[in-house]
Amino acid sequence: MKRTAVNPWDWSIKLGYNQAEMIEGAARQVICAGQTAVDGEGTPQDPGDMRAQISLALDNLEAVLKGAGLDLSNVVKLGIYATDVDEALKNFDLIGIRFDPYRVIPPMTLLGVTRLAIPGLLFEIEATAAA
């Protein structure tokens, strides 16, 4: 699979994402449901702690990708939902920490929402991956 960043401007790179990526030669695609800060039983964890919830949601995303035989290097698009965008952005370094070793900065969208499906959850991340 070949990835080519498409950035008519460079401002988004400074924020940690590409405007677009052209994907060529991918043999399969995996669409991941939104991952949140829940344990293996689906019980919400870390109430009120955005940083801990982002970290656990990323752990869960990595587990789903691993189950499909992929990892974060295969992520080609992220959708992120947060009940407090400012608080999420304060902790966005966690996304860079996870993705930087793979040298990918997938296109992403961050949306502020009034709540998530399960009360107490503050952050949800969905991904599209290709291999």
mmCIF file with all atom_site columns, C-alpha atoms in Angstrom:
data_model
loop_
_atom_site.group_PDB
_atom_site.id
_atom_site.type_symbol
_atom_site.label_atom_id
_atom_site.label_alt_id
_atom_site.label_comp_id
_atom_site.label_asym_id
_atom_site.label_entity_id
_atom_site.label_seq_id
_atom_site.pdbx_PDB_ins_code
_atom_site.Cartn_x
_atom_site.Cartn_y
_atom_site.Cartn_z
_atom_site.occupancy
_atom_site.B_iso_or_equiv
_atom_site.pdbx_formal_charge
_atom_site.auth_seq_id
_atom_site.auth_comp_id
_atom_site.auth_asym_id
_atom_site.auth_atom_id
_atom_site.pdbx_PDB_model_num
ATOM 1   C CA . MET A 1 1   ? 0.000   0.000  0.000  1.00 0.00 ? 1   MET A CA 1
ATOM 2   C CA . LYS A 1 2   ? 1.303   3.442  -0.908 1.00 0.00 ? 2   LYS A CA 1
ATOM 3   C CA . ARG A 1 3   ? 0.236   6.561  1.051  1.00 0.00 ? 3   ARG A CA 1
ATOM 4   C CA . THR A 1 4   ? 0.718   10.029 -0.378 1.00 0.00 ? 4   THR A CA 1
ATOM 5   C CA . ALA A 1 5   ? -0.022  13.071 1.759  1.00 0.00 ? 5   ALA A CA 1
ATOM 6   C CA . VAL A 1 6   ? -2.108  15.784 0.117  1.00 0.00 ? 6   VAL A CA 1
ATOM 7   C CA . ASN A 1 7   ? -1.561  19.164 1.775  1.00 0.00 ? 7   ASN A CA 1
ATOM 8   C CA . PRO A 1 8   ? -2.174  22.273 -0.324 1.00 0.00 ? 8   PRO A CA 1
ATOM 9   C CA . TRP A 1 9   ? -1.267  24.158 2.913  1.00 0.00 ? 9   TRP A CA 1
ATOM 10  C CA . ASP A 1 10  ? 1.011   23.088 5.740  1.00 0.00 ? 10  ASP A CA 1
ATOM 11  C CA . TRP A 1 11  ? -0.922  24.454 8.732  1.00 0.00 ? 11  TRP A CA 1
ATOM 12  C CA . SER A 1 12  ? -2.642  21.120 9.453  1.00 0.00 ? 12  SER A CA 1
ATOM 13  C CA . ILE A 1 13  ? 0.683   19.286 9.578  1.00 0.00 ? 13  ILE A CA 1
ATOM 14  C CA . LYS A 1 14  ? 1.641   21.531 12.496 1.00 0.00 ? 14  LYS A CA 1
ATOM 15  C CA . LEU A 1 15  ? -1.556  20.369 14.220 1.00 0.00 ? 15  LEU A CA 1
ATOM 16  C CA . GLY A 1 16  ? -0.752  16.696 13.579 1.00 0.00 ? 16  GLY A CA 1
ATOM 17  C CA . TYR A 1 17  ? -2.821  15.703 10.558 1.00 0.00 ? 17  TYR A CA 1
ATOM 18  C CA . ASN A 1 18  ? -2.828  15.729 6.773  1.00 0.00 ? 18  ASN A CA 1
ATOM 19  C CA . GLN A 1 19  ? -5.609  17.382 4.778  1.00 0.00 ? 19  GLN A CA 1
ATOM 20  C CA . ALA A 1 20  ? -5.938  14.148 2.804  1.00 0.00 ? 20  ALA A CA 1
ATOM 21  C CA . GLU A 1 21  ? -4.061  10.990 1.943  1.00 0.00 ? 21  GLU A CA 1
ATOM 22  C CA . MET A 1 22  ? -4.150  9.218  -1.382 1.00 0.00 ? 22  MET A CA 1
ATOM 23  C CA . ILE A 1 23  ? -4.112  5.460  -0.813 1.00 0.00 ? 23  ILE A CA 1
ATOM 24  C CA . GLU A 1 24  ? -2.970  3.221  -3.654 1.00 0.00 ? 24  GLU A CA 1
ATOM 25  C CA . GLY A 1 25  ? -2.625  -0.538 -3.760 1.00 0.00 ? 25  GLY A CA 1
ATOM 26  C CA . ALA A 1 26  ? -4.603  -1.355 -0.602 1.00 0.00 ? 26  ALA A CA 1
ATOM 27  C CA . ALA A 1 27  ? -5.882  -4.918 -0.607 1.00 0.00 ? 27  ALA A CA 1
ATOM 28  C CA . ARG A 1 28  ? -8.279  -4.552 2.326  1.00 0.00 ? 28  ARG A CA 1
ATOM 29  C CA . GLN A 1 29  ? -9.973  -1.933 4.427  1.00 0.00 ? 29  GLN A CA 1
ATOM 30  C CA . VAL A 1 30  ? -11.094 -2.080 8.057  1.00 0.00 ? 30  VAL A CA 1
ATOM 31  C CA . ILE A 1 31  ? -13.763 0.285  9.393  1.00 0.00 ? 31  ILE A CA 1
ATOM 32  C CA . CYS A 1 32  ? -13.540 0.533  13.182 1.00 0.00 ? 32  CYS A CA 1
ATOM 33  C CA . ALA A 1 33  ? -16.463 1.517  15.365 1.00 0.00 ? 33  ALA A CA 1
ATOM 34  C CA . GLY A 1 34  ? -15.897 4.359  17.775 1.00 0.00 ? 34  GLY A CA 1
ATOM 35  C CA . GLN A 1 35  ? -13.647 3.317  20.652 1.00 0.00 ? 35  GLN A CA 1
ATOM 36  C CA . THR A 1 36  ? -14.102 4.790  24.095 1.00 0.00 ? 36  THR A CA 1
ATOM 37  C CA . ALA A 1 37  ? -12.751 4.412  27.622 1.00 0.00 ? 37  ALA A CA 1
ATOM 38  C CA . VAL A 1 38  ? -14.467 1.149  28.518 1.00 0.00 ? 38  VAL A CA 1
ATOM 39  C CA . ASP A 1 39  ? -13.066 -2.062 29.920 1.00 0.00 ? 39  ASP A CA 1
ATOM 40  C CA . GLY A 1 40  ? -13.493 -5.530 28.390 1.00 0.00 ? 40  GLY A CA 1
ATOM 41  C CA . GLU A 1 41  ? -17.030 -5.716 29.769 1.00 0.00 ? 41  GLU A CA 1
ATOM 42  C CA . GLY A 1 42  ? -18.062 -2.351 28.298 1.00 0.00 ? 42  GLY A CA 1
ATOM 43  C CA . THR A 1 43  ? -18.005 -0.550 31.641 1.00 0.00 ? 43  THR A CA 1
ATOM 44  C CA . PRO A 1 44  ? -16.921 3.111  31.443 1.00 0.00 ? 44  PRO A CA 1
ATOM 45  C CA . GLN A 1 45  ? -13.593 3.889  33.106 1.00 0.00 ? 45  GLN A CA 1
ATOM 46  C CA . ASP A 1 46  ? -11.912 7.018  34.477 1.00 0.00 ? 46  ASP A CA 1
ATOM 47  C CA . PRO A 1 47  ? -14.970 9.253  35.001 1.00 0.00 ? 47  PRO A CA 1
ATOM 48  C CA . GLY A 1 48  ? -14.196 12.941 34.539 1.00 0.00 ? 48  GLY A CA 1
ATOM 49  C CA . ASP A 1 49  ? -10.591 12.315 33.401 1.00 0.00 ? 49  ASP A CA 1
ATOM 50  C CA . MET A 1 50  ? -10.255 13.277 29.723 1.00 0.00 ? 50  MET A CA 1
ATOM 51  C CA . ARG A 1 51  ? -6.570  12.336 29.515 1.00 0.00 ? 51  ARG A CA 1
ATOM 52  C CA . ALA A 1 52  ? -7.110  8.860  30.955 1.00 0.00 ? 52  ALA A CA 1
ATOM 53  C CA . GLN A 1 53  ? -10.145 8.341  28.707 1.00 0.00 ? 53  GLN A CA 1
ATOM 54  C CA . ILE A 1 54  ? -8.203  9.331  25.577 1.00 0.00 ? 54  ILE A CA 1
ATOM 55  C CA . SER A 1 55  ? -5.415  6.931  26.529 1.00 0.00 ? 55  SER A CA 1
ATOM 56  C CA . LEU A 1 56  ? -7.796  4.010  27.109 1.00 0.00 ? 56  LEU A CA 1
ATOM 57  C CA . ALA A 1 57  ? -9.759  4.760  23.922 1.00 0.00 ? 57  ALA A CA 1
ATOM 58  C CA . LEU A 1 58  ? -6.462  4.601  22.001 1.00 0.00 ? 58  LEU A CA 1
ATOM 59  C CA . ASP A 1 59  ? -5.594  1.310  23.755 1.00 0.00 ? 59  ASP A CA 1
ATOM 60  C CA . ASN A 1 60  ? -8.963  -0.063 22.656 1.00 0.00 ? 60  ASN A CA 1
ATOM 61  C CA . LEU A 1 61  ? -8.464  1.175  19.087 1.00 0.00 ? 61  LEU A CA 1
ATOM 62  C CA . GLU A 1 62  ? -5.088  -0.551 18.961 1.00 0.00 ? 62  GLU A CA 1
ATOM 63  C CA . ALA A 1 63  ? -6.678  -3.774 20.260 1.00 0.00 ? 63  ALA A CA 1
ATOM 64  C CA . VAL A 1 64  ? -9.353  -3.686 17.538 1.00 0.00 ? 64  VAL A CA 1
ATOM 65  C CA . LEU A 1 65  ? -6.738  -3.045 14.852 1.00 0.00 ? 65  LEU A CA 1
ATOM 66  C CA . LYS A 1 66  ? -4.568  -5.854 16.216 1.00 0.00 ? 66  LYS A CA 1
ATOM 67  C CA . GLY A 1 67  ? -7.578  -8.170 16.003 1.00 0.00 ? 67  GLY A CA 1
ATOM 68  C CA . ALA A 1 68  ? -7.708  -7.386 12.288 1.00 0.00 ? 68  ALA A CA 1
ATOM 69  C CA . GLY A 1 69  ? -3.961  -7.970 11.901 1.00 0.00 ? 69  GLY A CA 1
ATOM 70  C CA . LEU A 1 70  ? -3.203  -4.237 11.638 1.00 0.00 ? 70  LEU A CA 1
ATOM 71  C CA . ASP A 1 71  ? -1.753  -1.436 13.760 1.00 0.00 ? 71  ASP A CA 1
ATOM 72  C CA . LEU A 1 72  ? -1.810  2.357  13.895 1.00 0.00 ? 72  LEU A CA 1
ATOM 73  C CA . SER A 1 73  ? 0.446   2.548  10.823 1.00 0.00 ? 73  SER A CA 1
ATOM 74  C CA . ASN A 1 74  ? -2.540  1.354  8.778  1.00 0.00 ? 74  ASN A CA 1
ATOM 75  C CA . VAL A 1 75  ? -4.920  4.114  9.917  1.00 0.00 ? 75  VAL A CA 1
ATOM 76  C CA . VAL A 1 76  ? -5.915  6.348  6.996  1.00 0.00 ? 76  VAL A CA 1
ATOM 77  C CA . LYS A 1 77  ? -8.730  8.392  8.632  1.00 0.00 ? 77  LYS A CA 1
ATOM 78  C CA . LEU A 1 78  ? -9.791  9.338  12.159 1.00 0.00 ? 78  LEU A CA 1
ATOM 79  C CA . GLY A 1 79  ? -13.094 10.674 13.440 1.00 0.00 ? 79  GLY A CA 1
ATOM 80  C CA . ILE A 1 80  ? -12.944 12.054 16.970 1.00 0.00 ? 80  ILE A CA 1
ATOM 81  C CA . TYR A 1 81  ? -15.835 13.097 19.202 1.00 0.00 ? 81  TYR A CA 1
ATOM 82  C CA . ALA A 1 82  ? -15.385 14.927 22.495 1.00 0.00 ? 82  ALA A CA 1
ATOM 83  C CA . THR A 1 83  ? -17.789 16.371 25.026 1.00 0.00 ? 83  THR A CA 1
ATOM 84  C CA . ASP A 1 84  ? -15.244 19.141 25.734 1.00 0.00 ? 84  ASP A CA 1
ATOM 85  C CA . VAL A 1 85  ? -13.165 20.051 22.673 1.00 0.00 ? 85  VAL A CA 1
ATOM 86  C CA . ASP A 1 86  ? -10.841 22.376 24.598 1.00 0.00 ? 86  ASP A CA 1
ATOM 87  C CA . GLU A 1 87  ? -10.045 19.685 27.155 1.00 0.00 ? 87  GLU A CA 1
ATOM 88  C CA . ALA A 1 88  ? -9.516  17.111 24.397 1.00 0.00 ? 88  ALA A CA 1
ATOM 89  C CA . LEU A 1 89  ? -7.132  19.440 22.563 1.00 0.00 ? 89  LEU A CA 1
ATOM 90  C CA . LYS A 1 90  ? -5.114  19.945 25.770 1.00 0.00 ? 90  LYS A CA 1
ATOM 91  C CA . ASN A 1 91  ? -4.495  16.195 25.704 1.00 0.00 ? 91  ASN A CA 1
ATOM 92  C CA . PHE A 1 92  ? -4.022  15.681 21.966 1.00 0.00 ? 92  PHE A CA 1
ATOM 93  C CA . ASP A 1 93  ? -0.320  15.041 22.561 1.00 0.00 ? 93  ASP A CA 1
ATOM 94  C CA . LEU A 1 94  ? -1.432  11.487 23.398 1.00 0.00 ? 94  LEU A CA 1
ATOM 95  C CA . ILE A 1 95  ? -2.490  10.968 19.779 1.00 0.00 ? 95  ILE A CA 1
ATOM 96  C CA . GLY A 1 96  ? 0.888   12.184 18.564 1.00 0.00 ? 96  GLY A CA 1
ATOM 97  C CA . ILE A 1 97  ? 2.680   9.956  21.070 1.00 0.00 ? 97  ILE A CA 1
ATOM 98  C CA . ARG A 1 98  ? 0.813   6.914  19.715 1.00 0.00 ? 98  ARG A CA 1
ATOM 99  C CA . PHE A 1 99  ? 1.050   7.725  15.995 1.00 0.00 ? 99  PHE A CA 1
ATOM 100 C CA . ASP A 1 100 ? 4.540   9.299  15.820 1.00 0.00 ? 100 ASP A CA 1
ATOM 101 C CA . PRO A 1 101 ? 6.447   5.978  16.049 1.00 0.00 ? 101 PRO A CA 1
ATOM 102 C CA . TYR A 1 102 ? 4.589   4.869  12.896 1.00 0.00 ? 102 TYR A CA 1
ATOM 103 C CA . ARG A 1 103 ? 5.319   8.156  11.095 1.00 0.00 ? 103 ARG A CA 1
ATOM 104 C CA . VAL A 1 104 ? 1.700   8.608  10.007 1.00 0.00 ? 104 VAL A CA 1
ATOM 105 C CA . ILE A 1 105 ? -0.525  11.646 10.479 1.00 0.00 ? 105 ILE A CA 1
ATOM 106 C CA . PRO A 1 106 ? -3.898  10.536 9.138  1.00 0.00 ? 106 PRO A CA 1
ATOM 107 C CA . PRO A 1 107 ? -6.584  13.015 8.148  1.00 0.00 ? 107 PRO A CA 1
ATOM 108 C CA . MET A 1 108 ? -8.963  13.589 11.034 1.00 0.00 ? 108 MET A CA 1
ATOM 109 C CA . THR A 1 109 ? -12.059 15.418 12.108 1.00 0.00 ? 109 THR A CA 1
ATOM 110 C CA . LEU A 1 110 ? -12.697 16.532 15.692 1.00 0.00 ? 110 LEU A CA 1
ATOM 111 C CA . LEU A 1 111 ? -16.299 17.251 16.653 1.00 0.00 ? 111 LEU A CA 1
ATOM 112 C CA . GLY A 1 112 ? -17.701 18.602 19.880 1.00 0.00 ? 112 GLY A CA 1
ATOM 113 C CA . VAL A 1 113 ? -20.791 16.738 21.061 1.00 0.00 ? 113 VAL A CA 1
ATOM 114 C CA . THR A 1 114 ? -23.150 17.262 23.973 1.00 0.00 ? 114 THR A CA 1
ATOM 115 C CA . ARG A 1 115 ? -22.753 13.648 25.096 1.00 0.00 ? 115 ARG A CA 1
ATOM 116 C CA . LEU A 1 116 ? -21.693 10.208 23.934 1.00 0.00 ? 116 LEU A CA 1
ATOM 117 C CA . ALA A 1 117 ? -23.802 7.039  23.891 1.00 0.00 ? 117 ALA A CA 1
ATOM 118 C CA . ILE A 1 118 ? -22.815 5.932  27.387 1.00 0.00 ? 118 ILE A CA 1
ATOM 119 C CA . PRO A 1 119 ? -23.103 8.532  30.186 1.00 0.00 ? 119 PRO A CA 1
ATOM 120 C CA . GLY A 1 120 ? -19.743 9.483  31.657 1.00 0.00 ? 120 GLY A CA 1
ATOM 121 C CA . LEU A 1 121 ? -17.755 8.992  28.486 1.00 0.00 ? 121 LEU A CA 1
ATOM 122 C CA . LEU A 1 122 ? -15.925 12.106 27.298 1.00 0.00 ? 122 LEU A CA 1
ATOM 123 C CA . PHE A 1 123 ? -14.023 10.958 24.197 1.00 0.00 ? 123 PHE A CA 1
ATOM 124 C CA . GLU A 1 124 ? -14.584 8.593  21.269 1.00 0.00 ? 124 GLU A CA 1
ATOM 125 C CA . ILE A 1 125 ? -12.289 7.796  18.359 1.00 0.00 ? 125 ILE A CA 1
ATOM 126 C CA . GLU A 1 126 ? -13.201 5.899  15.203 1.00 0.00 ? 126 GLU A CA 1
ATOM 127 C CA . ALA A 1 127 ? -10.771 4.874  12.489 1.00 0.00 ? 127 ALA A CA 1
ATOM 128 C CA . THR A 1 128 ? -10.567 3.619  8.952  1.00 0.00 ? 128 THR A CA 1
ATOM 129 C CA . ALA A 1 129 ? -7.519  1.485  8.239  1.00 0.00 ? 129 ALA A CA 1
ATOM 130 C CA . ALA A 1 130 ? -6.159  -0.026 5.035  1.00 0.00 ? 130 ALA A CA 1
ATOM 131 C CA . ALA A 1 131 ? -3.514  -2.577 4.185  1.00 0.00 ? 131 ALA A CA 1
#
